[in-house]
Amino acid sequence: MSSPLAPGSLDGTRALVTGSSRGIGADTVGYLAEAGAKVVVNYRNKARRAEQIVEKVVAAGGAALALQADLTDHDSVQAMVDAVVAEWGGIDLLVLNASGGMESGMGEDYALRLNRDAQVDMLQTAVPHMPSGSRVVFVTSHQAHFVETAETMPEYVPVAKSKRAGELALRELLPQLEAAGIEFVTVSGDMIEGTITATLLNRLNPGAIEGRRDAVGKLYSVSEFAAEIALAAVEPIPADHTKLVGDVSSFTA
């Protein structure tokens, strides 16, 4: 789909999108770059995939860096931020997109380490290099955002609770961010067609995607949801620091 942002609307913006070598993160990087932002494509272990995105951005006349970082490793996160600062002098837009917890062999506490602890560490590491007027966008799901008040699939509950814990931990930093002139918004969406999480959930609970689609009439595609994240980089911040994408009636009824 075409970019939701006007050409040149992000000229000079230095953007770091975590978990952006594929899927929603990769499409978000593409939209930001089309609008003129310099973009960091962060990856954990798929270097070539990240490098291909960078090559595409550069070929179109943009500026991009592929930087490896395991967000659960502080030294790795610090090295990534240091590399951005050395290259571009700072960060104006931080999109906290990376998440997980359904992977096998990562340890029982992996979801909480990635979805809560790593999110806070990533933000705290970046903040000293984010000038007043910068923005942080945290990406989550309705299943996580409303996990305290609405039921979700049993297979997803541990991940949903860890993502909600991450969101709440980030919100506790709002006074610190506001004092530094840094804006914060959470972008929450329903199940997204084509994502790894949706595919895994459908494998564990056959028919989950189709059932959710029937319930709400439409599920966003990867590119459509990425467009909403990109728009959150420029839209006015809601009073509750939350942008809800798609139907939420089944979560709020």
mmCIF file of C-alpha atoms in Angstrom:
data_model
loop_
_atom_site.group_PDB
_atom_site.id
_atom_site.type_symbol
_atom_site.label_atom_id
_atom_site.label_comp_id
_atom_site.label_asym_id
_atom_site.label_seq_id
_atom_site.Cartn_x
_atom_site.Cartn_y
_atom_site.Cartn_z
ATOM 1 C CA MET A 1 0.000 0.000 0.000
ATOM 2 C CA SER A 2 1.063 3.611 -0.454
ATOM 3 C CA SER A 3 2.772 5.470 2.366
ATOM 4 C CA PRO A 4 0.420 7.102 4.892
ATOM 5 C CA LEU A 5 2.927 9.918 5.466
ATOM 6 C CA ALA A 6 3.524 12.917 3.245
ATOM 7 C CA PRO A 7 6.854 12.939 1.396
ATOM 8 C CA GLY A 8 9.381 14.983 3.353
ATOM 9 C CA SER A 9 7.233 15.080 6.492
ATOM 10 C CA LEU A 10 9.999 13.345 8.467
ATOM 11 C CA ASP A 11 13.018 14.968 6.837
ATOM 12 C CA GLY A 12 15.880 14.996 9.337
ATOM 13 C CA THR A 13 14.180 12.624 11.764
ATOM 14 C CA ARG A 14 16.462 9.907 13.141
ATOM 15 C CA ALA A 15 14.319 6.828 13.756
ATOM 16 C CA LEU A 16 15.140 3.535 15.447
ATOM 17 C CA VAL A 17 12.607 0.731 15.037
ATOM 18 C CA THR A 18 13.261 -2.372 17.118
ATOM 19 C CA GLY A 19 12.613 -5.764 15.563
ATOM 20 C CA SER A 20 12.447 -4.279 12.081
ATOM 21 C CA SER A 21 14.103 -6.805 9.788
ATOM 22 C CA ARG A 22 10.736 -8.296 8.848
ATOM 23 C CA GLY A 23 6.983 -7.984 9.227
ATOM 24 C CA ILE A 24 5.389 -4.965 10.866
ATOM 25 C CA GLY A 25 8.728 -3.450 11.840
ATOM 26 C CA ALA A 26 10.115 -3.694 8.307
ATOM 27 C CA ASP A 27 7.030 -2.082 6.785
ATOM 28 C CA THR A 28 7.127 0.656 9.422
ATOM 29 C CA VAL A 29 10.753 1.373 8.519
ATOM 30 C CA GLY A 30 9.748 1.602 4.879
ATOM 31 C CA TYR A 31 7.014 4.167 5.538
ATOM 32 C CA LEU A 32 9.263 6.285 7.754
ATOM 33 C CA ALA A 33 12.049 6.225 5.169
ATOM 34 C CA GLU A 34 9.650 7.219 2.378
ATOM 35 C CA ALA A 35 8.706 10.255 4.488
ATOM 36 C CA GLY A 36 12.365 11.272 4.738
ATOM 37 C CA ALA A 37 13.468 9.746 8.039
ATOM 38 C CA LYS A 38 16.879 8.217 8.565
ATOM 39 C CA VAL A 39 16.075 4.714 9.785
ATOM 40 C CA VAL A 40 17.757 2.043 11.888
ATOM 41 C CA VAL A 41 16.802 -1.511 10.963
ATOM 42 C CA ASN A 42 17.345 -3.482 14.164
ATOM 43 C CA TYR A 43 17.710 -7.259 14.026
ATOM 44 C CA ARG A 44 18.710 -10.010 16.420
ATOM 45 C CA ASN A 45 20.210 -12.653 14.124
ATOM 46 C CA LYS A 46 19.058 -12.160 10.517
ATOM 47 C CA ALA A 47 21.704 -9.744 9.258
ATOM 48 C CA ARG A 48 21.176 -10.272 5.538
ATOM 49 C CA ARG A 49 17.465 -9.619 5.774
ATOM 50 C CA ALA A 50 18.114 -6.311 7.557
ATOM 51 C CA GLU A 51 20.836 -5.370 5.088
ATOM 52 C CA GLN A 52 18.438 -5.899 2.172
ATOM 53 C CA ILE A 53 16.005 -3.403 3.696
ATOM 54 C CA VAL A 54 18.835 -0.903 4.138
ATOM 55 C CA GLU A 55 19.908 -1.404 0.523
ATOM 56 C CA LYS A 56 16.362 -0.701 -0.657
ATOM 57 C CA VAL A 57 16.142 2.493 1.404
ATOM 58 C CA VAL A 58 19.539 3.728 0.205
ATOM 59 C CA ALA A 59 18.703 2.901 -3.421
ATOM 60 C CA ALA A 60 15.637 5.139 -3.089
ATOM 61 C CA GLY A 61 17.813 8.007 -1.867
ATOM 62 C CA GLY A 62 17.333 7.542 1.860
ATOM 63 C CA ALA A 63 19.647 6.867 4.775
ATOM 64 C CA ALA A 64 19.566 3.654 6.808
ATOM 65 C CA LEU A 65 21.643 1.491 9.134
ATOM 66 C CA ALA A 66 21.320 -2.229 9.882
ATOM 67 C CA LEU A 67 22.271 -2.734 13.534
ATOM 68 C CA GLN A 68 22.299 -5.977 15.478
ATOM 69 C CA ALA A 69 21.072 -6.020 19.056
ATOM 70 C CA ASP A 70 19.540 -8.644 21.301
ATOM 71 C CA LEU A 71 17.208 -6.448 23.315
ATOM 72 C CA THR A 72 17.470 -8.731 26.342
ATOM 73 C CA ASP A 73 21.221 -7.996 26.529
ATOM 74 C CA HIS A 74 21.956 -4.501 27.845
ATOM 75 C CA ASP A 75 25.478 -4.369 26.415
ATOM 76 C CA SER A 76 24.063 -5.203 22.993
ATOM 77 C CA VAL A 77 21.434 -2.466 23.297
ATOM 78 C CA GLN A 78 24.033 0.052 24.470
ATOM 79 C CA ALA A 79 26.276 -0.782 21.513
ATOM 80 C CA MET A 80 23.385 -0.214 19.089
ATOM 81 C CA VAL A 81 22.501 3.159 20.607
ATOM 82 C CA ASP A 82 26.167 4.163 20.629
ATOM 83 C CA ALA A 83 26.413 3.302 16.939
ATOM 84 C CA VAL A 84 23.391 5.454 16.081
ATOM 85 C CA VAL A 85 24.751 8.371 18.099
ATOM 86 C CA ALA A 86 28.154 8.040 16.468
ATOM 87 C CA GLU A 87 26.594 8.052 12.995
ATOM 88 C CA TRP A 88 23.726 10.521 13.371
ATOM 89 C CA GLY A 89 24.179 12.256 16.740
ATOM 90 C CA GLY A 90 20.969 11.098 18.408
ATOM 91 C CA ILE A 91 17.487 9.603 18.120
ATOM 92 C CA ASP A 92 14.282 11.540 17.449
ATOM 93 C CA LEU A 93 11.860 8.646 17.091
ATOM 94 C CA LEU A 94 12.009 5.330 18.950
ATOM 95 C CA VAL A 95 9.503 2.691 17.876
ATOM 96 C CA LEU A 96 9.385 -0.172 20.384
ATOM 97 C CA ASN A 97 8.060 -2.816 18.020
ATOM 98 C CA ALA A 98 10.034 -5.941 18.966
ATOM 99 C CA SER A 99 8.179 -8.490 21.059
ATOM 100 C CA GLY A 100 7.859 -12.235 21.450
ATOM 101 C CA GLY A 101 7.517 -14.949 24.009
ATOM 102 C CA MET A 102 6.037 -17.840 22.062
ATOM 103 C CA GLU A 103 9.414 -19.053 20.818
ATOM 104 C CA SER A 104 10.621 -22.423 22.072
ATOM 105 C CA GLY A 105 13.842 -22.974 23.960
ATOM 106 C CA MET A 106 14.206 -19.386 25.239
ATOM 107 C CA GLY A 107 13.486 -20.032 28.924
ATOM 108 C CA GLU A 108 10.324 -19.687 30.996
ATOM 109 C CA ASP A 109 10.966 -16.039 31.789
ATOM 110 C CA TYR A 110 11.802 -14.979 28.235
ATOM 111 C CA ALA A 111 8.453 -13.301 27.533
ATOM 112 C CA LEU A 112 8.793 -11.077 30.589
ATOM 113 C CA ARG A 113 12.460 -10.328 29.925
ATOM 114 C CA LEU A 114 11.727 -9.286 26.340
ATOM 115 C CA ASN A 115 8.305 -7.672 26.625
ATOM 116 C CA ARG A 116 8.859 -5.813 29.890
ATOM 117 C CA ASP A 117 12.482 -5.583 31.007
ATOM 118 C CA ALA A 118 14.004 -5.117 27.556
ATOM 119 C CA GLN A 119 11.460 -2.441 26.594
ATOM 120 C CA VAL A 120 12.324 -0.368 29.649
ATOM 121 C CA ASP A 121 16.059 -0.876 29.136
ATOM 122 C CA MET A 122 15.836 0.085 25.470
ATOM 123 C CA LEU A 123 14.001 3.290 26.325
ATOM 124 C CA GLN A 124 16.249 4.218 29.238
ATOM 125 C CA THR A 125 19.335 3.635 27.101
ATOM 126 C CA ALA A 126 18.001 5.821 24.305
ATOM 127 C CA VAL A 127 16.572 8.692 26.392
ATOM 128 C CA PRO A 128 19.893 10.469 27.075
ATOM 129 C CA HIS A 129 20.275 10.842 23.309
ATOM 130 C CA MET A 130 16.710 11.957 22.540
ATOM 131 C CA PRO A 131 16.226 15.731 22.337
ATOM 132 C CA SER A 132 13.130 17.598 23.444
ATOM 133 C CA GLY A 133 10.384 17.045 20.899
ATOM 134 C CA SER A 134 11.299 13.398 20.336
ATOM 135 C CA ARG A 135 8.709 10.657 20.421
ATOM 136 C CA VAL A 136 8.422 7.063 21.652
ATOM 137 C CA VAL A 137 5.888 4.699 20.073
ATOM 138 C CA PHE A 138 5.184 1.419 21.886
ATOM 139 C CA VAL A 139 3.475 -1.291 19.838
ATOM 140 C CA THR A 140 1.139 -3.795 21.494
ATOM 141 C CA SER A 141 -2.031 -5.799 20.893
ATOM 142 C CA HIS A 142 -5.594 -5.463 22.134
ATOM 143 C CA GLN A 143 -5.216 -8.945 23.614
ATOM 144 C CA ALA A 144 -2.378 -7.583 25.786
ATOM 145 C CA HIS A 145 -3.645 -4.032 26.355
ATOM 146 C CA PHE A 146 -6.977 -5.324 27.687
ATOM 147 C CA VAL A 147 -5.723 -8.568 29.265
ATOM 148 C CA GLU A 148 -6.733 -7.455 32.765
ATOM 149 C CA THR A 149 -10.375 -6.938 31.829
ATOM 150 C CA ALA A 150 -11.086 -9.167 28.807
ATOM 151 C CA GLU A 151 -10.483 -12.836 28.067
ATOM 152 C CA THR A 152 -7.989 -13.888 25.421
ATOM 153 C CA MET A 153 -6.826 -17.220 24.049
ATOM 154 C CA PRO A 154 -5.273 -19.338 26.832
ATOM 155 C CA GLU A 155 -2.223 -19.994 24.646
ATOM 156 C CA TYR A 156 -1.507 -16.265 24.484
ATOM 157 C CA VAL A 157 -2.202 -15.258 28.095
ATOM 158 C CA PRO A 158 1.432 -15.450 29.346
ATOM 159 C CA VAL A 159 2.669 -13.307 26.453
ATOM 160 C CA ALA A 160 -0.261 -10.909 26.750
ATOM 161 C CA LYS A 161 0.409 -10.417 30.467
ATOM 162 C CA SER A 162 4.107 -9.794 29.815
ATOM 163 C CA LYS A 163 3.346 -7.209 27.138
ATOM 164 C CA ARG A 164 0.862 -5.476 29.411
ATOM 165 C CA ALA A 165 3.491 -5.458 32.160
ATOM 166 C CA GLY A 166 5.860 -3.821 29.686
ATOM 167 C CA GLU A 167 3.322 -1.177 28.747
ATOM 168 C CA LEU A 168 2.628 -0.355 32.380
ATOM 169 C CA ALA A 169 6.348 -0.183 33.177
ATOM 170 C CA LEU A 170 6.861 2.247 30.311
ATOM 171 C CA ARG A 171 3.925 4.369 31.423
ATOM 172 C CA GLU A 172 5.528 4.688 34.847
ATOM 173 C CA LEU A 173 8.316 6.568 33.055
ATOM 174 C CA LEU A 174 5.930 9.201 31.668
ATOM 175 C CA PRO A 175 6.928 11.863 34.242
ATOM 176 C CA GLN A 176 10.596 11.374 33.312
ATOM 177 C CA LEU A 177 9.800 11.553 29.601
ATOM 178 C CA GLU A 178 7.593 14.614 29.950
ATOM 179 C CA ALA A 179 10.279 16.403 31.964
ATOM 180 C CA ALA A 180 12.665 15.780 29.062
ATOM 181 C CA GLY A 181 10.102 16.925 26.475
ATOM 182 C CA ILE A 182 9.747 13.426 25.022
ATOM 183 C CA GLU A 183 6.286 12.316 23.873
ATOM 184 C CA PHE A 184 4.938 8.780 24.357
ATOM 185 C CA VAL A 185 2.104 6.854 22.718
ATOM 186 C CA THR A 186 0.974 3.227 22.778
ATOM 187 C CA VAL A 187 -0.390 1.798 19.522
ATOM 188 C CA SER A 188 -2.607 -1.228 20.102
ATOM 189 C CA GLY A 189 -4.039 -3.452 17.393
ATOM 190 C CA ASP A 190 -6.009 -6.661 17.041
ATOM 191 C CA MET A 191 -4.573 -9.900 15.649
ATOM 192 C CA ILE A 192 -2.661 -9.002 12.491
ATOM 193 C CA GLU A 193 -2.964 -11.196 9.416
ATOM 194 C CA GLY A 194 0.370 -12.716 8.408
ATOM 195 C CA THR A 195 2.371 -12.162 11.593
ATOM 196 C CA ILE A 196 4.361 -14.909 13.277
ATOM 197 C CA THR A 197 2.324 -14.571 16.468
ATOM 198 C CA ALA A 198 -0.989 -14.966 14.642
ATOM 199 C CA THR A 199 0.364 -17.966 12.733
ATOM 200 C CA LEU A 200 1.588 -19.659 15.918
ATOM 201 C CA LEU A 201 -1.679 -18.992 17.712
ATOM 202 C CA ASN A 202 -3.643 -20.409 14.804
ATOM 203 C CA ARG A 203 -1.443 -23.506 14.867
ATOM 204 C CA LEU A 204 -2.086 -23.996 18.588
ATOM 205 C CA ASN A 205 -5.741 -23.043 18.311
ATOM 206 C CA PRO A 206 -6.937 -23.938 14.775
ATOM 207 C CA GLY A 207 -9.456 -21.451 13.441
ATOM 208 C CA ALA A 208 -8.389 -18.664 15.800
ATOM 209 C CA ILE A 209 -7.632 -16.170 13.023
ATOM 210 C CA GLU A 210 -10.789 -16.974 11.066
ATOM 211 C CA GLY A 211 -12.889 -16.792 14.215
ATOM 212 C CA ARG A 212 -11.455 -13.414 15.193
ATOM 213 C CA ARG A 213 -11.943 -12.104 11.650
ATOM 214 C CA ASP A 214 -15.577 -13.208 11.682
ATOM 215 C CA ALA A 215 -16.093 -11.556 15.069
ATOM 216 C CA VAL A 216 -14.832 -8.115 14.059
ATOM 217 C CA GLY A 217 -15.367 -8.152 10.293
ATOM 218 C CA LYS A 218 -11.787 -7.196 9.432
ATOM 219 C CA LEU A 219 -8.281 -7.873 10.621
ATOM 220 C CA TYR A 220 -5.504 -5.504 9.612
ATOM 221 C CA SER A 221 -2.730 -6.734 7.364
ATOM 222 C CA VAL A 222 0.934 -6.244 8.271
ATOM 223 C CA SER A 223 1.260 -3.248 5.956
ATOM 224 C CA GLU A 224 -1.989 -1.672 7.165
ATOM 225 C CA PHE A 225 -1.022 -1.898 10.818
ATOM 226 C CA ALA A 226 2.492 -0.643 10.065
ATOM 227 C CA ALA A 227 0.880 2.380 8.418
ATOM 228 C CA GLU A 228 -0.962 3.145 11.663
ATOM 229 C CA ILE A 229 2.313 2.912 13.601
ATOM 230 C CA ALA A 230 3.983 5.262 11.141
ATOM 231 C CA LEU A 231 1.122 7.737 11.509
ATOM 232 C CA ALA A 232 1.569 7.609 15.290
ATOM 233 C CA ALA A 233 4.970 9.191 14.738
ATOM 234 C CA VAL A 234 3.323 12.445 13.616
ATOM 235 C CA GLU A 235 -0.246 12.459 14.916
ATOM 236 C CA PRO A 236 -1.198 14.467 18.023
ATOM 237 C CA ILE A 237 -0.752 12.388 21.192
ATOM 238 C CA PRO A 238 -4.125 11.358 22.724
ATOM 239 C CA ALA A 239 -4.729 12.452 26.304
ATOM 240 C CA ASP A 240 -4.464 8.839 27.497
ATOM 241 C CA HIS A 241 -1.347 8.215 25.378
ATOM 242 C CA THR A 242 -3.167 5.395 23.572
ATOM 243 C CA LYS A 243 -4.055 4.847 19.922
ATOM 244 C CA LEU A 244 -6.467 1.942 19.416
ATOM 245 C CA VAL A 245 -6.434 0.516 15.900
ATOM 246 C CA GLY A 246 -9.534 -1.325 14.739
ATOM 247 C CA ASP A 247 -12.583 -2.565 16.593
ATOM 248 C CA VAL A 248 -12.298 -2.891 20.389
ATOM 249 C CA SER A 249 -15.942 -3.514 21.277
ATOM 250 C CA SER A 250 -15.359 -7.141 22.267
ATOM 251 C CA PHE A 251 -12.621 -6.019 24.670
ATOM 252 C CA THR A 252 -14.503 -3.138 26.266
ATOM 253 C CA ALA A 253 -18.050 -4.533 26.439
#
